[in-house]
Amino acid sequence: MSISFLKINGHIAEEVIKLAVGTNQDHLIATNAEWLTQANFNNDSIDFAIYHSGQPAGLISLIDPRIRAIPDDHFQPDHLYVWRLMIDHAFQGKGIGNKAVNFAKNYAQLVGLSGVSLTTMDNEQGNAKPLYLANGFTPTGRRLEDEIELIFSHD
């Protein structure tokens, strides 16, 4: 399985804007059009398209809390924040979500952060909490905007 992560630019945005989660997951995440628009105006996020064997398969947005213009206690200190992660419905179940989570972990280590944090809608059916738990994340005990916060720290 060939997985690659490419920083989103105008050309790549055109390729990934039509990706979509399954209809049973629509309520869990913004559309890619909304996501890419928000990311365009969010100077704090680093946004990547995920490709599987050369085909667009998903998106991941990361935030390094050290470079935020305004400090925010929403973010764990010294932990990269996964702002958004989506895998297109046609590519789910192929291990791409695991690869994306590992990409975030590796990126955090590369830039000198202690780990990764994120929030997910754990009370909604079809949520990604099992994916994150299987990848070593643990609940922090905090809820942010009605989502559970999970954290992974490098040993």
Short mmCIF file of N, CA and C in Angstrom, two decimals:
data_model
loop_
_atom_site.label_atom_id
_atom_site.label_comp_id
_atom_site.label_asym_id
_atom_site.label_seq_id
_atom_site.Cartn_x
_atom_site.Cartn_y
_atom_site.Cartn_z
N MET A 1 0.86 -1.18 0.00
CA MET A 1 0.00 0.00 0.00
C MET A 1 0.90 1.23 0.00
N SER A 2 0.74 2.05 -1.00
CA SER A 2 1.52 3.29 -1.12
C SER A 2 0.68 4.47 -0.62
N ILE A 3 1.10 5.04 0.52
CA ILE A 3 0.40 6.19 1.10
C ILE A 3 1.35 7.37 1.09
N SER A 4 0.84 8.52 0.65
CA SER A 4 1.65 9.74 0.69
C SER A 4 0.81 10.89 1.22
N PHE A 5 1.51 11.88 1.76
CA PHE A 5 0.88 13.06 2.34
C PHE A 5 1.46 14.27 1.62
N LEU A 6 0.61 15.05 0.97
CA LEU A 6 1.05 16.23 0.23
C LEU A 6 0.38 17.47 0.80
N LYS A 7 1.20 18.49 1.06
CA LYS A 7 0.66 19.76 1.57
C LYS A 7 -0.34 20.29 0.54
N ILE A 8 -1.47 20.74 1.02
CA ILE A 8 -2.54 21.17 0.12
C ILE A 8 -2.20 22.52 -0.50
N ASN A 9 -2.34 22.57 -1.82
CA ASN A 9 -2.26 23.82 -2.59
C ASN A 9 -3.51 23.87 -3.46
N GLY A 10 -3.60 24.86 -4.35
CA GLY A 10 -4.80 25.02 -5.17
C GLY A 10 -5.12 23.80 -6.02
N HIS A 11 -4.11 23.21 -6.65
CA HIS A 11 -4.33 22.04 -7.51
C HIS A 11 -4.82 20.85 -6.69
N ILE A 12 -4.16 20.62 -5.57
CA ILE A 12 -4.54 19.48 -4.72
C ILE A 12 -5.93 19.69 -4.14
N ALA A 13 -6.26 20.92 -3.76
CA ALA A 13 -7.59 21.21 -3.21
C ALA A 13 -8.68 20.80 -4.19
N GLU A 14 -8.45 21.05 -5.47
CA GLU A 14 -9.43 20.65 -6.49
C GLU A 14 -9.62 19.14 -6.51
N GLU A 15 -8.55 18.40 -6.26
CA GLU A 15 -8.63 16.93 -6.29
C GLU A 15 -9.36 16.37 -5.07
N VAL A 16 -9.22 17.01 -3.92
CA VAL A 16 -9.76 16.43 -2.69
C VAL A 16 -11.10 17.01 -2.25
N ILE A 17 -11.53 18.08 -2.86
CA ILE A 17 -12.75 18.74 -2.39
C ILE A 17 -13.98 17.84 -2.49
N LYS A 18 -13.97 16.89 -3.42
CA LYS A 18 -15.13 16.03 -3.62
C LYS A 18 -15.11 14.77 -2.77
N LEU A 19 -14.03 14.54 -2.04
CA LEU A 19 -13.99 13.37 -1.17
C LEU A 19 -15.07 13.50 -0.10
N ALA A 20 -15.58 12.38 0.36
CA ALA A 20 -16.65 12.42 1.37
C ALA A 20 -16.61 11.17 2.24
N VAL A 21 -16.98 11.35 3.49
CA VAL A 21 -17.14 10.20 4.38
C VAL A 21 -18.45 9.51 4.02
N GLY A 22 -18.72 8.38 4.65
CA GLY A 22 -19.98 7.69 4.41
C GLY A 22 -21.15 8.51 4.90
N THR A 23 -22.33 8.25 4.36
CA THR A 23 -23.50 9.04 4.74
C THR A 23 -23.82 8.90 6.22
N ASN A 24 -23.45 7.77 6.84
CA ASN A 24 -23.68 7.60 8.28
C ASN A 24 -22.67 8.38 9.11
N GLN A 25 -21.71 9.06 8.46
CA GLN A 25 -20.70 9.84 9.17
C GLN A 25 -20.78 11.33 8.85
N ASP A 26 -21.68 11.73 7.97
CA ASP A 26 -21.79 13.14 7.57
C ASP A 26 -21.91 14.10 8.75
N HIS A 27 -22.61 13.67 9.79
CA HIS A 27 -22.84 14.53 10.95
C HIS A 27 -21.61 14.69 11.84
N LEU A 28 -20.55 13.95 11.55
CA LEU A 28 -19.36 13.96 12.40
C LEU A 28 -18.30 14.97 11.97
N ILE A 29 -18.39 15.48 10.76
CA ILE A 29 -17.30 16.31 10.24
C ILE A 29 -17.84 17.30 9.21
N ALA A 30 -17.16 18.42 9.09
CA ALA A 30 -17.53 19.41 8.08
C ALA A 30 -17.28 18.84 6.68
N THR A 31 -17.97 19.39 5.69
CA THR A 31 -17.67 18.99 4.32
C THR A 31 -16.26 19.45 3.97
N ASN A 32 -15.68 18.86 2.96
CA ASN A 32 -14.33 19.27 2.57
C ASN A 32 -14.31 20.70 2.05
N ALA A 33 -15.40 21.15 1.43
CA ALA A 33 -15.46 22.55 0.97
C ALA A 33 -15.40 23.49 2.18
N GLU A 34 -16.17 23.19 3.24
CA GLU A 34 -16.11 24.00 4.46
C GLU A 34 -14.72 23.93 5.09
N TRP A 35 -14.20 22.73 5.17
CA TRP A 35 -12.90 22.49 5.78
C TRP A 35 -11.81 23.29 5.09
N LEU A 36 -11.75 23.17 3.76
CA LEU A 36 -10.69 23.86 3.01
C LEU A 36 -10.85 25.37 3.08
N THR A 37 -12.09 25.85 3.13
CA THR A 37 -12.31 27.29 3.28
C THR A 37 -11.81 27.76 4.64
N GLN A 38 -12.18 27.05 5.70
CA GLN A 38 -11.72 27.41 7.04
C GLN A 38 -10.21 27.32 7.14
N ALA A 39 -9.63 26.28 6.58
CA ALA A 39 -8.17 26.11 6.63
C ALA A 39 -7.46 27.24 5.90
N ASN A 40 -8.06 27.73 4.84
CA ASN A 40 -7.46 28.83 4.07
C ASN A 40 -7.33 30.09 4.92
N PHE A 41 -8.25 30.28 5.86
CA PHE A 41 -8.23 31.46 6.71
C PHE A 41 -7.64 31.19 8.10
N ASN A 42 -7.25 29.96 8.34
CA ASN A 42 -6.65 29.58 9.62
C ASN A 42 -5.15 29.46 9.42
N ASN A 43 -4.42 30.49 9.77
CA ASN A 43 -2.98 30.48 9.56
C ASN A 43 -2.25 29.50 10.47
N ASP A 44 -2.95 28.92 11.43
CA ASP A 44 -2.32 28.01 12.37
C ASP A 44 -2.29 26.57 11.88
N SER A 45 -3.12 26.21 10.92
CA SER A 45 -3.20 24.81 10.51
C SER A 45 -2.26 24.51 9.35
N ILE A 46 -1.77 23.27 9.37
CA ILE A 46 -0.95 22.73 8.29
C ILE A 46 -1.79 21.60 7.71
N ASP A 47 -2.15 21.71 6.45
CA ASP A 47 -3.15 20.83 5.86
C ASP A 47 -2.53 19.94 4.78
N PHE A 48 -2.84 18.65 4.87
CA PHE A 48 -2.28 17.67 3.94
C PHE A 48 -3.39 16.85 3.30
N ALA A 49 -3.22 16.56 2.02
CA ALA A 49 -4.06 15.57 1.35
C ALA A 49 -3.39 14.22 1.53
N ILE A 50 -4.19 13.20 1.69
CA ILE A 50 -3.69 11.84 1.83
C ILE A 50 -3.98 11.11 0.52
N TYR A 51 -2.95 10.51 -0.04
CA TYR A 51 -3.09 9.77 -1.29
C TYR A 51 -2.81 8.29 -1.06
N HIS A 52 -3.62 7.46 -1.70
CA HIS A 52 -3.45 6.01 -1.67
C HIS A 52 -3.18 5.56 -3.10
N SER A 53 -1.98 5.07 -3.34
CA SER A 53 -1.58 4.63 -4.69
C SER A 53 -1.88 5.69 -5.74
N GLY A 54 -1.58 6.94 -5.40
CA GLY A 54 -1.74 8.05 -6.33
C GLY A 54 -3.14 8.64 -6.41
N GLN A 55 -4.09 8.06 -5.70
CA GLN A 55 -5.47 8.55 -5.71
C GLN A 55 -5.77 9.33 -4.43
N PRO A 56 -6.46 10.49 -4.52
CA PRO A 56 -6.82 11.21 -3.30
C PRO A 56 -7.74 10.35 -2.44
N ALA A 57 -7.39 10.23 -1.16
CA ALA A 57 -8.13 9.34 -0.27
C ALA A 57 -8.58 10.00 1.03
N GLY A 58 -8.04 11.18 1.35
CA GLY A 58 -8.42 11.82 2.60
C GLY A 58 -7.68 13.11 2.85
N LEU A 59 -7.92 13.67 4.02
CA LEU A 59 -7.31 14.94 4.44
C LEU A 59 -6.95 14.85 5.92
N ILE A 60 -5.91 15.58 6.30
CA ILE A 60 -5.56 15.74 7.71
C ILE A 60 -5.04 17.15 7.92
N SER A 61 -5.52 17.80 8.98
CA SER A 61 -5.05 19.15 9.34
C SER A 61 -4.45 19.09 10.74
N LEU A 62 -3.27 19.68 10.88
CA LEU A 62 -2.52 19.67 12.12
C LEU A 62 -2.27 21.09 12.60
N ILE A 63 -2.23 21.27 13.92
CA ILE A 63 -1.93 22.58 14.50
C ILE A 63 -0.83 22.41 15.54
N ASP A 64 0.23 23.19 15.38
CA ASP A 64 1.31 23.24 16.37
C ASP A 64 0.96 24.38 17.33
N PRO A 65 0.61 24.08 18.59
CA PRO A 65 0.15 25.13 19.50
C PRO A 65 1.22 26.19 19.80
N ARG A 66 2.48 25.88 19.54
CA ARG A 66 3.55 26.85 19.81
C ARG A 66 3.53 28.01 18.84
N ILE A 67 2.90 27.83 17.67
CA ILE A 67 2.91 28.90 16.67
C ILE A 67 1.58 29.63 16.57
N ARG A 68 0.66 29.34 17.46
CA ARG A 68 -0.63 30.03 17.43
C ARG A 68 -0.45 31.49 17.77
N ALA A 69 -1.15 32.33 17.04
CA ALA A 69 -1.07 33.78 17.27
C ALA A 69 -1.58 34.14 18.66
N ILE A 70 -2.64 33.47 19.08
CA ILE A 70 -3.23 33.72 20.39
C ILE A 70 -3.23 32.40 21.17
N PRO A 71 -2.59 32.35 22.33
CA PRO A 71 -2.59 31.12 23.12
C PRO A 71 -4.03 30.67 23.43
N ASP A 72 -4.23 29.36 23.50
CA ASP A 72 -5.57 28.81 23.67
C ASP A 72 -5.46 27.55 24.52
N ASP A 73 -6.20 27.49 25.64
CA ASP A 73 -6.12 26.31 26.50
C ASP A 73 -6.86 25.11 25.93
N HIS A 74 -7.41 25.26 24.73
CA HIS A 74 -8.02 24.14 24.01
C HIS A 74 -6.95 23.11 23.64
N PHE A 75 -5.71 23.58 23.51
CA PHE A 75 -4.62 22.72 23.05
C PHE A 75 -3.75 22.26 24.21
N GLN A 76 -3.31 21.02 24.16
CA GLN A 76 -2.37 20.50 25.15
C GLN A 76 -0.99 21.09 24.88
N PRO A 77 -0.31 21.57 25.91
CA PRO A 77 1.03 22.12 25.70
C PRO A 77 1.96 21.03 25.14
N ASP A 78 2.79 21.40 24.24
CA ASP A 78 3.80 20.50 23.66
C ASP A 78 3.23 19.29 22.94
N HIS A 79 1.99 19.37 22.49
CA HIS A 79 1.38 18.29 21.72
C HIS A 79 0.78 18.85 20.43
N LEU A 80 1.11 18.22 19.34
CA LEU A 80 0.51 18.55 18.06
C LEU A 80 -0.98 18.25 18.14
N TYR A 81 -1.80 19.11 17.58
CA TYR A 81 -3.25 18.92 17.62
C TYR A 81 -3.74 18.49 16.24
N VAL A 82 -4.47 17.37 16.19
CA VAL A 82 -5.12 16.96 14.95
C VAL A 82 -6.44 17.70 14.90
N TRP A 83 -6.48 18.75 14.07
CA TRP A 83 -7.68 19.57 13.96
C TRP A 83 -8.77 18.81 13.21
N ARG A 84 -8.38 18.18 12.11
CA ARG A 84 -9.35 17.42 11.33
C ARG A 84 -8.67 16.23 10.66
N LEU A 85 -9.43 15.16 10.53
CA LEU A 85 -8.98 13.97 9.81
C LEU A 85 -10.19 13.36 9.15
N MET A 86 -10.10 13.13 7.86
CA MET A 86 -11.18 12.42 7.17
C MET A 86 -10.59 11.48 6.14
N ILE A 87 -11.21 10.32 6.02
CA ILE A 87 -10.85 9.34 5.00
C ILE A 87 -12.11 9.13 4.16
N ASP A 88 -11.96 9.26 2.85
CA ASP A 88 -13.08 9.07 1.93
C ASP A 88 -13.71 7.69 2.14
N HIS A 89 -15.03 7.63 2.00
CA HIS A 89 -15.76 6.38 2.25
C HIS A 89 -15.22 5.22 1.43
N ALA A 90 -14.76 5.47 0.21
CA ALA A 90 -14.26 4.39 -0.65
C ALA A 90 -12.92 3.84 -0.17
N PHE A 91 -12.23 4.57 0.71
CA PHE A 91 -10.91 4.15 1.18
C PHE A 91 -10.90 3.73 2.65
N GLN A 92 -12.06 3.79 3.30
CA GLN A 92 -12.11 3.39 4.71
C GLN A 92 -11.93 1.87 4.82
N GLY A 93 -11.34 1.45 5.93
CA GLY A 93 -11.12 0.03 6.16
C GLY A 93 -9.86 -0.52 5.51
N LYS A 94 -9.03 0.36 4.96
CA LYS A 94 -7.80 -0.06 4.29
C LYS A 94 -6.55 0.30 5.08
N GLY A 95 -6.71 0.77 6.32
CA GLY A 95 -5.57 1.12 7.15
C GLY A 95 -5.05 2.53 6.95
N ILE A 96 -5.74 3.32 6.14
CA ILE A 96 -5.28 4.68 5.85
C ILE A 96 -5.43 5.58 7.08
N GLY A 97 -6.48 5.40 7.85
CA GLY A 97 -6.65 6.17 9.08
C GLY A 97 -5.49 5.92 10.04
N ASN A 98 -5.08 4.65 10.17
CA ASN A 98 -3.92 4.33 11.01
C ASN A 98 -2.66 5.02 10.50
N LYS A 99 -2.48 5.01 9.19
CA LYS A 99 -1.30 5.67 8.59
C LYS A 99 -1.35 7.17 8.86
N ALA A 100 -2.53 7.76 8.79
CA ALA A 100 -2.67 9.20 9.04
C ALA A 100 -2.34 9.53 10.50
N VAL A 101 -2.81 8.70 11.42
CA VAL A 101 -2.51 8.92 12.84
C VAL A 101 -1.00 8.80 13.07
N ASN A 102 -0.38 7.81 12.45
CA ASN A 102 1.07 7.65 12.59
C ASN A 102 1.82 8.80 11.94
N PHE A 103 1.29 9.34 10.85
CA PHE A 103 1.89 10.52 10.22
C PHE A 103 1.90 11.68 11.23
N ALA A 104 0.78 11.88 11.92
CA ALA A 104 0.70 12.96 12.92
C ALA A 104 1.69 12.71 14.05
N LYS A 105 1.80 11.47 14.52
CA LYS A 105 2.76 11.15 15.58
C LYS A 105 4.19 11.45 15.13
N ASN A 106 4.52 11.02 13.92
CA ASN A 106 5.88 11.25 13.39
C ASN A 106 6.14 12.72 13.17
N TYR A 107 5.15 13.45 12.69
CA TYR A 107 5.30 14.89 12.47
C TYR A 107 5.56 15.59 13.80
N ALA A 108 4.83 15.19 14.83
CA ALA A 108 5.02 15.79 16.16
C ALA A 108 6.46 15.58 16.63
N GLN A 109 6.96 14.37 16.48
CA GLN A 109 8.33 14.08 16.89
C GLN A 109 9.33 14.89 16.06
N LEU A 110 9.09 14.98 14.77
CA LEU A 110 9.98 15.71 13.87
C LEU A 110 10.13 17.17 14.27
N VAL A 111 9.03 17.78 14.72
CA VAL A 111 9.09 19.20 15.08
C VAL A 111 9.33 19.42 16.57
N GLY A 112 9.66 18.35 17.30
CA GLY A 112 10.06 18.49 18.69
C GLY A 112 8.93 18.58 19.70
N LEU A 113 7.76 18.05 19.36
CA LEU A 113 6.64 18.03 20.30
C LEU A 113 6.57 16.69 21.02
N SER A 114 5.94 16.67 22.17
CA SER A 114 5.90 15.48 23.03
C SER A 114 4.90 14.43 22.58
N GLY A 115 3.95 14.80 21.74
CA GLY A 115 2.93 13.85 21.31
C GLY A 115 1.85 14.54 20.51
N VAL A 116 0.67 13.93 20.53
CA VAL A 116 -0.45 14.38 19.71
C VAL A 116 -1.71 14.40 20.57
N SER A 117 -2.54 15.41 20.37
CA SER A 117 -3.85 15.44 21.02
C SER A 117 -4.92 15.71 19.96
N LEU A 118 -6.16 15.41 20.32
CA LEU A 118 -7.28 15.62 19.40
C LEU A 118 -8.57 15.52 20.18
N THR A 119 -9.65 15.89 19.54
CA THR A 119 -10.98 15.67 20.11
C THR A 119 -11.81 14.91 19.09
N THR A 120 -12.79 14.16 19.58
CA THR A 120 -13.67 13.42 18.69
C THR A 120 -15.05 13.32 19.31
N MET A 121 -16.05 13.19 18.46
CA MET A 121 -17.44 13.11 18.90
C MET A 121 -17.75 11.68 19.35
N ASP A 122 -17.41 11.37 20.57
CA ASP A 122 -17.51 10.00 21.06
C ASP A 122 -18.93 9.53 21.32
N ASN A 123 -19.88 10.44 21.44
CA ASN A 123 -21.26 10.05 21.72
C ASN A 123 -22.09 9.83 20.46
N GLU A 124 -21.46 9.96 19.31
CA GLU A 124 -22.17 9.81 18.04
C GLU A 124 -21.79 8.48 17.38
N GLN A 125 -22.77 7.83 16.78
CA GLN A 125 -22.51 6.57 16.09
C GLN A 125 -21.58 6.81 14.89
N GLY A 126 -20.66 5.88 14.66
CA GLY A 126 -19.74 5.99 13.54
C GLY A 126 -18.52 6.84 13.83
N ASN A 127 -18.31 7.20 15.11
CA ASN A 127 -17.19 8.07 15.46
C ASN A 127 -15.85 7.34 15.35
N ALA A 128 -14.78 8.12 15.41
CA ALA A 128 -13.43 7.58 15.21
C ALA A 128 -12.71 7.22 16.51
N LYS A 129 -13.39 7.29 17.64
CA LYS A 129 -12.73 6.99 18.91
C LYS A 129 -12.03 5.63 18.91
N PRO A 130 -12.65 4.56 18.39
CA PRO A 130 -11.95 3.27 18.37
C PRO A 130 -10.62 3.31 17.60
N LEU A 131 -10.58 4.06 16.52
CA LEU A 131 -9.34 4.21 15.75
C LEU A 131 -8.25 4.82 16.61
N TYR A 132 -8.59 5.88 17.33
CA TYR A 132 -7.59 6.57 18.15
C TYR A 132 -7.15 5.71 19.33
N LEU A 133 -8.08 5.04 19.99
CA LEU A 133 -7.72 4.17 21.12
C LEU A 133 -6.80 3.05 20.65
N ALA A 134 -7.09 2.48 19.48
CA ALA A 134 -6.25 1.41 18.93
C ALA A 134 -4.85 1.89 18.59
N ASN A 135 -4.69 3.21 18.44
CA ASN A 135 -3.39 3.79 18.10
C ASN A 135 -2.70 4.42 19.31
N GLY A 136 -3.12 4.01 20.52
CA GLY A 136 -2.42 4.41 21.73
C GLY A 136 -2.87 5.69 22.39
N PHE A 137 -3.96 6.29 21.91
CA PHE A 137 -4.48 7.51 22.54
C PHE A 137 -5.28 7.13 23.78
N THR A 138 -5.27 8.02 24.77
CA THR A 138 -6.05 7.81 25.99
C THR A 138 -6.84 9.08 26.29
N PRO A 139 -8.02 8.92 26.92
CA PRO A 139 -8.80 10.10 27.30
C PRO A 139 -8.08 10.92 28.36
N THR A 140 -8.19 12.24 28.25
CA THR A 140 -7.58 13.13 29.25
C THR A 140 -8.54 13.44 30.39
N GLY A 141 -9.84 13.16 30.17
CA GLY A 141 -10.86 13.52 31.15
C GLY A 141 -11.54 14.84 30.82
N ARG A 142 -11.01 15.55 29.82
CA ARG A 142 -11.63 16.83 29.43
C ARG A 142 -12.59 16.61 28.28
N ARG A 143 -13.64 17.44 28.27
CA ARG A 143 -14.55 17.52 27.12
C ARG A 143 -14.46 18.94 26.60
N LEU A 144 -14.29 19.06 25.31
CA LEU A 144 -14.18 20.36 24.66
C LEU A 144 -15.24 20.44 23.57
N GLU A 145 -16.14 21.40 23.70
CA GLU A 145 -17.22 21.57 22.71
C GLU A 145 -17.95 20.25 22.48
N ASP A 146 -18.29 19.57 23.57
CA ASP A 146 -19.03 18.31 23.57
C ASP A 146 -18.28 17.16 22.88
N GLU A 147 -16.96 17.25 22.80
CA GLU A 147 -16.15 16.17 22.26
C GLU A 147 -15.16 15.72 23.33
N ILE A 148 -14.82 14.44 23.31
CA ILE A 148 -13.83 13.92 24.24
C ILE A 148 -12.43 14.25 23.73
N GLU A 149 -11.57 14.64 24.66
CA GLU A 149 -10.18 14.91 24.30
C GLU A 149 -9.36 13.64 24.54
N LEU A 150 -8.55 13.29 23.54
CA LEU A 150 -7.65 12.15 23.63
C LEU A 150 -6.23 12.62 23.43
N ILE A 151 -5.28 11.90 24.04
CA ILE A 151 -3.88 12.32 23.95
C ILE A 151 -2.98 11.10 23.75
N PHE A 152 -1.92 11.30 23.00
CA PHE A 152 -0.86 10.31 22.83
C PHE A 152 0.45 11.01 23.14
N SER A 153 1.24 10.44 24.03
CA SER A 153 2.55 11.02 24.35
C SER A 153 3.64 10.03 23.99
N HIS A 154 4.68 10.55 23.34
CA HIS A 154 5.84 9.71 23.02
C HIS A 154 6.55 9.37 24.31
N ASP A 155 7.02 8.15 24.43
CA ASP A 155 7.75 7.74 25.65
C ASP A 155 9.13 8.33 25.69
#
